[in-house]
PDB file of C-alpha atoms and ligand atoms in Angstrom:
ATOM      1  CA  MET A   1     -20.395  -8.629  -4.499  1.00 88.00           C
ATOM      2  CA  THR A   2     -18.002  -9.939  -2.079  1.00 93.00           C
ATOM      3  CA  PRO A   3     -15.107 -12.282  -2.865  1.00 97.00           C
ATOM      4  CA  ILE A   4     -16.610 -15.345  -1.747  1.00 98.00           C
ATOM      5  CA  ALA A   5     -19.826 -14.690  -3.401  1.00 98.00           C
ATOM      6  CA  GLN A   6     -17.883 -14.399  -6.188  1.00 98.00           C
ATOM      7  CA  ASN A   7     -16.425 -17.331  -5.882  1.00 98.00           C
ATOM      8  CA  LEU A   8     -19.040 -19.439  -5.561  1.00 98.00           C
ATOM      9  CA  GLN A   9     -20.748 -17.982  -8.793  1.00 98.00           C
ATOM     10  CA  GLU A  10     -17.764 -19.601 -10.591  1.00 98.00           C
ATOM     11  CA  VAL A  11     -17.801 -23.031  -8.708  1.00 98.00           C
ATOM     12  CA  ARG A  12     -21.614 -23.574  -9.500  1.00 98.00           C
ATOM     13  CA  ALA A  13     -21.013 -22.337 -12.925  1.00 98.00           C
ATOM     14  CA  ALA A  14     -18.012 -25.040 -12.999  1.00 98.00           C
ATOM     15  CA  ILE A  15     -20.280 -27.412 -11.585  1.00 98.00           C
ATOM     16  CA  SER A  16     -23.447 -26.970 -14.274  1.00 98.00           C
ATOM     17  CA  ALA A  17     -20.979 -27.154 -17.186  1.00 98.00           C
ATOM     18  CA  ALA A  18     -19.452 -30.163 -15.930  1.00 98.00           C
ATOM     19  CA  CYS A  19     -22.949 -31.575 -15.785  1.00 98.00           C
ATOM     20  CA  GLN A  20     -23.728 -30.396 -19.182  1.00 98.00           C
ATOM     21  CA  ARG A  21     -20.789 -32.213 -20.991  1.00 98.00           C
ATOM     22  CA  ALA A  22     -21.589 -35.391 -19.063  1.00 98.00           C
ATOM     23  CA  GLY A  23     -25.344 -35.001 -19.971  1.00 98.00           C
ATOM     24  CA  ARG A  24     -26.521 -34.802 -16.360  1.00 98.00           C
ATOM     25  CA  ASP A  25     -29.165 -32.437 -14.126  1.00 98.00           C
ATOM     26  CA  PRO A  26     -27.009 -30.308 -12.272  1.00 97.00           C
ATOM     27  CA  GLY A  27     -30.049 -30.137  -9.805  1.00 97.00           C
ATOM     28  CA  ARG A  28     -28.086 -33.540  -8.508  1.00 98.00           C
ATOM     29  CA  VAL A  29     -24.910 -31.718  -7.253  1.00 98.00           C
ATOM     30  CA  ARG A  30     -24.999 -30.771  -4.046  1.00 98.00           C
ATOM     31  CA  LEU A  31     -21.692 -28.325  -3.589  1.00 98.00           C
ATOM     32  CA  VAL A  32     -21.011 -28.706   0.381  1.00 99.00           C
ATOM     33  CA  ALA A  33     -18.338 -25.505   0.940  1.00 98.00           C
ATOM     34  CA  VAL A  34     -16.245 -26.965   3.023  1.00 98.00           C
ATOM     35  CA  SER A  35     -15.087 -24.733   5.928  1.00 98.00           C
ATOM     36  CA  LYS A  36     -12.803 -25.786   8.128  1.00 97.00           C
ATOM     37  CA  THR A  37     -10.701 -23.270  10.003  1.00 97.00           C
ATOM     38  CA  VAL A  38     -13.167 -20.617   8.244  1.00 98.00           C
ATOM     39  CA  ASP A  39     -14.427 -17.733  10.772  1.00 97.00           C
ATOM     40  CA  LEU A  40     -17.860 -16.955  10.558  1.00 97.00           C
ATOM     41  CA  GLU A  41     -18.089 -14.228   8.832  1.00 97.00           C
ATOM     42  CA  ARG A  42     -16.828 -15.349   5.556  1.00 97.00           C
ATOM     43  CA  ILE A  43     -19.015 -18.433   6.402  1.00 98.00           C
ATOM     44  CA  ARG A  44     -21.948 -15.590   6.601  1.00 98.00           C
ATOM     45  CA  ALA A  45     -21.344 -14.715   3.698  1.00 98.00           C
ATOM     46  CA  ALA A  46     -21.625 -17.508   2.096  1.00 98.00           C
ATOM     47  CA  ILE A  47     -24.873 -17.953   3.578  1.00 98.00           C
ATOM     48  CA  ASP A  48     -25.303 -14.804   2.336  1.00 97.00           C
ATOM     49  CA  ALA A  49     -24.516 -15.839  -1.564  1.00 98.00           C
ATOM     50  CA  GLY A  50     -27.491 -18.367  -1.128  1.00 98.00           C
ATOM     51  CA  GLN A  51     -25.000 -21.538   0.369  1.00 98.00           C
ATOM     52  CA  ASP A  52     -26.994 -23.904   2.182  1.00 98.00           C
ATOM     53  CA  LEU A  53     -24.631 -26.793   2.913  1.00 98.00           C
ATOM     54  CA  PHE A  54     -20.958 -26.928   4.518  1.00 98.00           C
ATOM     55  CA  GLY A  55     -18.914 -29.317   5.259  1.00 98.00           C
ATOM     56  CA  GLU A  56     -16.491 -29.303   8.959  1.00 98.00           C
ATOM     57  CA  ASN A  57     -13.489 -31.247   9.804  1.00 98.00           C
ATOM     58  CA  TYR A  58     -13.437 -30.945  13.614  1.00 97.00           C
ATOM     59  CA  LEU A  59     -16.084 -31.898  16.338  1.00 97.00           C
ATOM     60  CA  GLN A  60     -15.564 -28.828  18.302  1.00 97.00           C
ATOM     61  CA  GLU A  61     -15.098 -26.152  15.361  1.00 97.00           C
ATOM     62  CA  ALA A  62     -18.452 -27.420  13.760  1.00 98.00           C
ATOM     63  CA  ARG A  63     -20.368 -26.827  17.387  1.00 98.00           C
ATOM     64  CA  ALA A  64     -18.923 -24.060  17.890  1.00 98.00           C
ATOM     65  CA  LYS A  65     -20.029 -22.525  14.175  1.00 98.00           C
ATOM     66  CA  ILE A  66     -22.943 -24.452  14.239  1.00 97.00           C
ATOM     67  CA  ALA A  67     -23.779 -23.197  18.003  1.00 97.00           C
ATOM     68  CA  ALA A  68     -23.433 -19.636  16.657  1.00 97.00           C
ATOM     69  CA  LEU A  69     -25.087 -19.845  12.992  1.00 96.00           C
ATOM     70  CA  GLY A  70     -28.236 -22.769  14.066  1.00 90.00           C
ATOM     71  CA  ARG A  71     -29.639 -24.937  11.561  1.00 92.00           C
ATOM     72  CA  GLN A  72     -30.410 -22.203   8.246  1.00 92.00           C
ATOM     73  CA  VAL A  73     -28.662 -24.517   6.454  1.00 97.00           C
ATOM     74  CA  ASN A  74     -27.103 -28.257   6.896  1.00 98.00           C
ATOM     75  CA  TRP A  75     -24.083 -29.359   7.990  1.00 98.00           C
ATOM     76  CA  HIS A  76     -21.926 -32.295   7.083  1.00 98.00           C
ATOM     77  CA  LEU A  77     -18.881 -34.072   8.793  1.00 98.00           C
ATOM     78  CA  VAL A  78     -16.260 -34.426   6.132  1.00 98.00           C
ATOM     79  CA  GLY A  79     -13.194 -35.645   7.661  1.00 96.00           C
ATOM     80  CA  HIS A  80     -11.775 -38.442   9.542  1.00 96.00           C
ATOM     81  CA  LEU A  81     -14.025 -39.426  12.623  1.00 97.00           C
ATOM     82  CA  GLN A  82     -12.731 -41.443  15.664  1.00 97.00           C
ATOM     83  CA  SER A  83     -14.922 -43.445  17.376  1.00 97.00           C
ATOM     84  CA  ASN A  84     -15.652 -42.489  20.997  1.00 97.00           C
ATOM     85  CA  LYS A  85     -16.765 -38.398  19.523  1.00 98.00           C
ATOM     86  CA  ALA A  86     -19.679 -40.489  17.797  1.00 98.00           C
ATOM     87  CA  ARG A  87     -21.908 -39.214  20.024  1.00 98.00           C
ATOM     88  CA  GLY A  88     -21.295 -35.786  19.245  1.00 98.00           C
ATOM     89  CA  ALA A  89     -21.158 -36.526  15.552  1.00 98.00           C
ATOM     90  CA  VAL A  90     -24.361 -37.341  16.076  1.00 98.00           C
ATOM     91  CA  GLU A  91     -25.913 -34.751  17.549  1.00 97.00           C
ATOM     92  CA  LEU A  92     -24.748 -32.543  15.141  1.00 97.00           C
ATOM     93  CA  PHE A  93     -24.160 -33.623  11.648  1.00 98.00           C
ATOM     94  CA  ASP A  94     -27.075 -34.721   8.113  1.00 98.00           C
ATOM     95  CA  LEU A  95     -24.519 -37.101   6.974  1.00 98.00           C
ATOM     96  CA  ILE A  96     -20.868 -38.398   8.239  1.00 98.00           C
ATOM     97  CA  HIS A  97     -19.035 -38.710   5.274  1.00 98.00           C
ATOM     98  CA  ALA A  98     -15.790 -41.151   6.238  1.00 98.00           C
ATOM     99  CA  VAL A  99     -16.933 -43.980   8.188  1.00 98.00           C
ATOM    100  CA  ASP A 100     -14.401 -46.336   6.875  1.00 98.00           C
ATOM    101  CA  ARG A 101     -14.741 -49.061   9.970  1.00 98.00           C
ATOM    102  CA  LEU A 102     -17.562 -50.876  11.357  1.00 98.00           C
ATOM    103  CA  LYS A 103     -15.940 -49.906  14.532  1.00 98.00           C
ATOM    104  CA  LEU A 104     -16.728 -46.850  13.856  1.00 98.00           C
ATOM    105  CA  ALA A 105     -20.265 -47.660  12.470  1.00 98.00           C
ATOM    106  CA  GLN A 106     -21.614 -49.147  15.174  1.00 98.00           C
ATOM    107  CA  ALA A 107     -20.175 -46.622  17.571  1.00 98.00           C
ATOM    108  CA  LEU A 108     -22.108 -44.190  15.685  1.00 98.00           C
ATOM    109  CA  SER A 109     -25.237 -46.086  15.745  1.00 98.00           C
ATOM    110  CA  ALA A 110     -25.371 -47.559  19.120  1.00 98.00           C
ATOM    111  CA  ALA A 111     -24.963 -43.369  19.667  1.00 98.00           C
ATOM    112  CA  ALA A 112     -28.236 -42.291  17.587  1.00 98.00           C
ATOM    113  CA  ALA A 113     -30.231 -44.671  19.035  1.00 98.00           C
ATOM    114  CA  PRO A 114     -30.971 -42.654  22.391  1.00 97.00           C
ATOM    115  CA  GLN A 115     -31.104 -40.259  20.557  1.00 94.00           C
ATOM    116  CA  GLY A 116     -33.894 -41.174  18.086  1.00 94.00           C
ATOM    117  CA  LYS A 117     -32.221 -40.476  15.232  1.00 97.00           C
ATOM    118  CA  VAL A 118     -31.405 -42.883  11.987  1.00 98.00           C
ATOM    119  CA  GLN A 119     -28.002 -41.050  11.326  1.00 98.00           C
ATOM    120  CA  ASP A 120     -27.338 -40.945   7.121  1.00 98.00           C
ATOM    121  CA  VAL A 121     -23.678 -41.774   6.032  1.00 98.00           C
ATOM    122  CA  LEU A 122     -21.250 -42.650   3.565  1.00 98.00           C
ATOM    123  CA  ILE A 123     -18.535 -45.234   3.048  1.00 98.00           C
ATOM    124  CA  GLN A 124     -15.568 -44.039   2.224  1.00 98.00           C
ATOM    125  CA  VAL A 125     -13.129 -46.386   0.317  1.00 98.00           C
ATOM    126  CA  ASN A 126      -9.317 -45.774  -0.342  1.00 98.00           C
ATOM    127  CA  GLN A 127      -9.465 -46.426  -3.990  1.00 97.00           C
ATOM    128  CA  GLY A 128      -5.595 -45.290  -4.410  1.00 96.00           C
ATOM    129  CA  GLY A 129      -5.017 -48.095  -1.676  1.00 96.00           C
ATOM    130  CA  GLU A 130      -2.864 -45.582   0.112  1.00 95.00           C
ATOM    131  CA  ALA A 131      -1.429 -46.364   3.417  1.00 93.00           C
ATOM    132  CA  THR A 132      -1.925 -42.622   4.715  1.00 92.00           C
ATOM    133  CA  LYS A 133      -4.907 -42.232   3.827  1.00 93.00           C
ATOM    134  CA  SER A 134      -8.051 -43.632   5.515  1.00 95.00           C
ATOM    135  CA  GLY A 135     -10.920 -45.697   3.636  1.00 98.00           C
ATOM    136  CA  VAL A 136     -11.819 -49.152   3.494  1.00 98.00           C
ATOM    137  CA  MET A 137      -9.727 -50.854   1.072  1.00 98.00           C
ATOM    138  CA  PRO A 138     -12.244 -51.672  -2.647  1.00 98.00           C
ATOM    139  CA  ALA A 139     -12.006 -55.461  -2.043  1.00 97.00           C
ATOM    140  CA  ALA A 140     -13.375 -54.755   1.578  1.00 98.00           C
ATOM    141  CA  ALA A 141     -15.868 -52.546   1.000  1.00 98.00           C
ATOM    142  CA  PRO A 142     -18.742 -55.322   0.092  1.00 98.00           C
ATOM    143  CA  ALA A 143     -18.469 -56.737   3.601  1.00 98.00           C
ATOM    144  CA  LEU A 144     -17.897 -53.658   5.313  1.00 98.00           C
ATOM    145  CA  LEU A 145     -21.541 -53.077   3.364  1.00 98.00           C
ATOM    146  CA  GLN A 146     -23.378 -55.183   4.456  1.00 98.00           C
ATOM    147  CA  GLU A 147     -22.396 -55.159   7.866  1.00 98.00           C
ATOM    148  CA  VAL A 148     -23.079 -51.494   8.125  1.00 98.00           C
ATOM    149  CA  ALA A 149     -26.637 -51.982   6.414  1.00 97.00           C
ATOM    150  CA  ARG A 150     -27.640 -54.073   9.149  1.00 97.00           C
ATOM    151  CA  LEU A 151     -27.112 -51.107  12.037  1.00 98.00           C
ATOM    152  CA  PRO A 152     -30.425 -50.009  13.211  1.00 97.00           C
ATOM    153  CA  HIS A 153     -29.519 -45.888  13.458  1.00 98.00           C
ATOM    154  CA  LEU A 154     -27.409 -45.887   9.950  1.00 98.00           C
ATOM    155  CA  ARG A 155     -28.417 -45.564   7.242  1.00 98.00           C
ATOM    156  CA  VAL A 156     -26.278 -45.945   4.230  1.00 98.00           C
ATOM    157  CA  LEU A 157     -26.413 -42.965   1.087  1.00 98.00           C
ATOM    158  CA  GLY A 158     -23.681 -44.281  -0.560  1.00 98.00           C
ATOM    159  CA  LEU A 159     -19.861 -43.998  -0.923  1.00 98.00           C
ATOM    160  CA  MET A 160     -17.041 -41.136  -0.548  1.00 98.00           C
ATOM    161  CA  THR A 161     -13.454 -41.225  -2.001  1.00 98.00           C
ATOM    162  CA  MET A 162     -10.271 -38.955  -1.622  1.00 97.00           C
ATOM    163  CA  PRO A 163      -7.858 -39.782  -4.437  1.00 97.00           C
ATOM    164  CA  PRO A 164      -4.246 -39.488  -4.366  1.00 96.00           C
ATOM    165  CA  TRP A 165      -3.072 -35.392  -4.811  1.00 94.00           C
ATOM    166  CA  PHE A 166      -2.138 -34.785  -8.289  1.00 96.00           C
ATOM    167  CA  SER A 167      -2.040 -31.918 -10.094  1.00 96.00           C
ATOM    168  CA  ASP A 168      -3.492 -32.579 -13.021  1.00 98.00           C
ATOM    169  CA  PRO A 169      -6.842 -33.077 -12.253  1.00 98.00           C
ATOM    170  CA  GLU A 170      -7.466 -35.484 -15.317  1.00 98.00           C
ATOM    171  CA  ALA A 171      -5.303 -38.023 -13.410  1.00 98.00           C
ATOM    172  CA  ALA A 172      -8.463 -38.326 -11.093  1.00 98.00           C
ATOM    173  CA  ARG A 173     -10.502 -39.229 -13.129  1.00 98.00           C
ATOM    174  CA  PRO A 174     -10.467 -43.638 -12.981  1.00 98.00           C
ATOM    175  CA  TYR A 175     -10.364 -43.148  -9.067  1.00 98.00           C
ATOM    176  CA  PHE A 176     -13.644 -40.945  -9.381  1.00 98.00           C
ATOM    177  CA  LEU A 177     -14.936 -43.671 -12.373  1.00 98.00           C
ATOM    178  CA  ALA A 178     -13.458 -46.932 -10.164  1.00 98.00           C
ATOM    179  CA  LEU A 179     -15.732 -45.493  -7.382  1.00 98.00           C
ATOM    180  CA  ARG A 180     -18.655 -44.975  -9.105  1.00 98.00           C
ATOM    181  CA  GLU A 181     -18.552 -48.657 -11.198  1.00 98.00           C
ATOM    182  CA  LEU A 182     -17.928 -49.905  -7.032  1.00 98.00           C
ATOM    183  CA  ARG A 183     -21.240 -48.745  -6.444  1.00 98.00           C
ATOM    184  CA  ASP A 184     -22.706 -49.930  -8.800  1.00 98.00           C
ATOM    185  CA  ARG A 185     -21.384 -53.252  -7.885  1.00 98.00           C
ATOM    186  CA  LEU A 186     -22.844 -52.748  -3.833  1.00 98.00           C
ATOM    187  CA  ARG A 187     -26.023 -51.607  -5.212  1.00 98.00           C
ATOM    188  CA  GLY A 188     -26.602 -55.217  -7.211  1.00 97.00           C
ATOM    189  CA  LEU A 189     -24.833 -56.718  -4.387  1.00 96.00           C
ATOM    190  CA  THR A 190     -27.171 -55.649  -2.187  1.00 95.00           C
ATOM    191  CA  GLY A 191     -30.206 -53.501  -3.037  1.00 96.00           C
ATOM    192  CA  LEU A 192     -29.821 -50.552  -1.439  1.00 97.00           C
ATOM    193  CA  PRO A 193     -30.301 -47.100  -3.769  1.00 97.00           C
ATOM    194  CA  LEU A 194     -26.847 -45.741  -3.305  1.00 98.00           C
ATOM    195  CA  THR A 195     -27.306 -42.913  -4.558  1.00 98.00           C
ATOM    196  CA  GLU A 196     -24.752 -40.576  -3.039  1.00 98.00           C
ATOM    197  CA  LEU A 197     -21.219 -39.845  -4.526  1.00 99.00           C
ATOM    198  CA  SER A 198     -19.409 -38.150  -2.859  1.00 99.00           C
ATOM    199  CA  MET A 199     -15.558 -37.228  -4.845  1.00 98.00           C
ATOM    200  CA  GLY A 200     -13.851 -33.352  -6.184  1.00 98.00           C
ATOM    201  CA  MET A 201     -12.338 -31.292  -4.252  1.00 98.00           C
ATOM    202  CA  SER A 202     -11.368 -27.790  -5.058  1.00 98.00           C
ATOM    203  CA  GLY A 203      -8.583 -28.873  -7.604  1.00 97.00           C
ATOM    204  CA  ASP A 204     -10.815 -31.405  -9.251  1.00 98.00           C
ATOM    205  CA  PHE A 205     -14.643 -31.905  -8.733  1.00 98.00           C
ATOM    206  CA  ALA A 206     -15.842 -30.665 -12.438  1.00 98.00           C
ATOM    207  CA  VAL A 207     -14.329 -33.740 -13.540  1.00 98.00           C
ATOM    208  CA  ALA A 208     -16.024 -35.745 -10.373  1.00 98.00           C
ATOM    209  CA  VAL A 209     -18.826 -34.380 -11.393  1.00 98.00           C
ATOM    210  CA  GLU A 210     -18.779 -35.662 -15.224  1.00 98.00           C
ATOM    211  CA  GLU A 211     -18.151 -39.198 -13.256  1.00 98.00           C
ATOM    212  CA  GLY A 212     -21.063 -38.621 -11.801  1.00 98.00           C
ATOM    213  CA  ALA A 213     -20.785 -36.891  -8.119  1.00 99.00           C
ATOM    214  CA  THR A 214     -23.688 -35.703  -6.807  1.00 98.00           C
ATOM    215  CA  LEU A 215     -21.631 -34.040  -3.899  1.00 99.00           C
ATOM    216  CA  VAL A 216     -18.411 -32.152  -4.292  1.00 99.00           C
ATOM    217  CA  ARG A 217     -16.853 -31.036  -0.831  1.00 98.00           C
ATOM    218  CA  VAL A 218     -14.794 -27.851  -2.131  1.00 98.00           C
ATOM    219  CA  GLY A 219     -13.147 -25.358   0.455  1.00 98.00           C
ATOM    220  CA  ALA A 220     -10.247 -23.555  -1.219  1.00 98.00           C
ATOM    221  CA  ALA A 221     -11.689 -22.490  -4.254  1.00 98.00           C
ATOM    222  CA  ILE A 222     -14.567 -20.810  -2.366  1.00 98.00           C
ATOM    223  CA  PHE A 223     -12.809 -18.862   0.894  1.00 98.00           C
ATOM    224  CA  GLY A 224      -9.105 -19.298  -0.831  1.00 95.00           C
ATOM    225  CA  GLN A 225      -6.005 -21.403   0.693  1.00 91.00           C
ATOM    226  CA  ARG A 226      -6.176 -22.352   4.334  1.00 88.00           C
ATOM    227  CA  ARG A 227      -3.038 -21.144   6.191  1.00 72.00           C
TER     228      ARG A 227
HETATM  229  C1  PLP B   1     -10.270 -29.696   3.136  1.00 67.83           C
HETATM  230  C2  PLP B   1     -11.292 -30.477   2.823  1.00 67.83           C
HETATM  231  C3  PLP B   1     -11.815 -30.579   1.739  1.00 67.83           C
HETATM  232  C4  PLP B   1     -12.235 -29.334   0.666  1.00 67.83           C
HETATM  233  O1  PLP B   1     -10.305 -29.313   0.041  1.00 67.83           O
HETATM  234  P1  PLP B   1     -10.136 -27.893  -0.709  1.00 67.83           P
HETATM  235  O2  PLP B   1      -8.143 -28.873  -1.360  1.00 67.83           O
HETATM  236  O3  PLP B   1     -10.191 -26.830   0.429  1.00 67.83           O
HETATM  237  O4  PLP B   1     -11.529 -27.905  -1.705  1.00 67.83           O
HETATM  238  C5  PLP B   1     -12.155 -31.729   0.793  1.00 67.83           C
HETATM  239  N1  PLP B   1     -12.693 -32.755   1.638  1.00 67.83           N
HETATM  240  C6  PLP B   1     -11.805 -33.696   2.318  1.00 67.83           C
HETATM  241  C7  PLP B   1     -12.031 -34.159   2.894  1.00 67.83           C
HETATM  242  C8  PLP B   1     -11.056 -32.270   3.162  1.00 67.83           C
HETATM  243  O5  PLP B   1     -10.858 -32.463   3.994  1.00 67.83           O
END
C-alpha cells in the first residue's frame, strides 16, 4: 500500500469513528482531499486508492490538474476567490466553498448563466471574527444568504468555516457548533435545506464531524506537510 493510500485509510477510519461517537451516518460525510501544491503523481495515487473528490485553492493550478486528470473525479474550490476569476471557477468546479460577499456571488451567477449552469456554492462564515480571515461575519450572514439565494444561477447548499488556528482540536469545537447552529437558524429563516456544512481540516476534522460536518477538507493528513 502506498503512503497516501495508508493515510486515506486512516482518515476515513477516523471519520467513521467520529460518526460512531456522534450517532451519525458515515455516508453523510464526504472527504475533500485538498490537493493544493500536490503533484499529479500523488493525486493519481489517491485516485487509485479510491478517492474521488479533490479540493483546490488556485485556479491556474486546478485548471492544469483537471486538464490532466479529467472529470473521473469531482473538483471543489475550497479557497478564497476573486470576483474577476468567477468565470474560470464556474467552468472548473462542482462546488465553490468560499462565497463571502454579494459581489462575488453576482459574478458567479453571471458567469454561470451563459454556461447554462446552476453553480453550487457554500457561504463562508468568519465564525472567529478574525480580521485576517475571509468569510462573512455571522451577524451579516442572514442578509447575505437572502440576497445570494435570489440569484438565478446559484444554488446555496450550506455553510463553510475556518476557525482560528489552535494546537488543541477541542478548542475549535465551539466554532463548529456555532456554524451548525447558524445553519439551523438560517434554515428556519429562509426555508432552504442548507444540507452541507464544510468544516474541519487535518488537525480537527474528527471534532468537526462530531459537530455535524458533511464535507471535511483534509490536505496534510493525506498528502503530507506542504513545503
Ligand atoms: C489548505 C486548506 C485546507 C487543508 O488544510 P490541511 O491542514 O492541509 O488539512 C482546508 N481548507 C482550506 C480552505 C485550505 O486552504
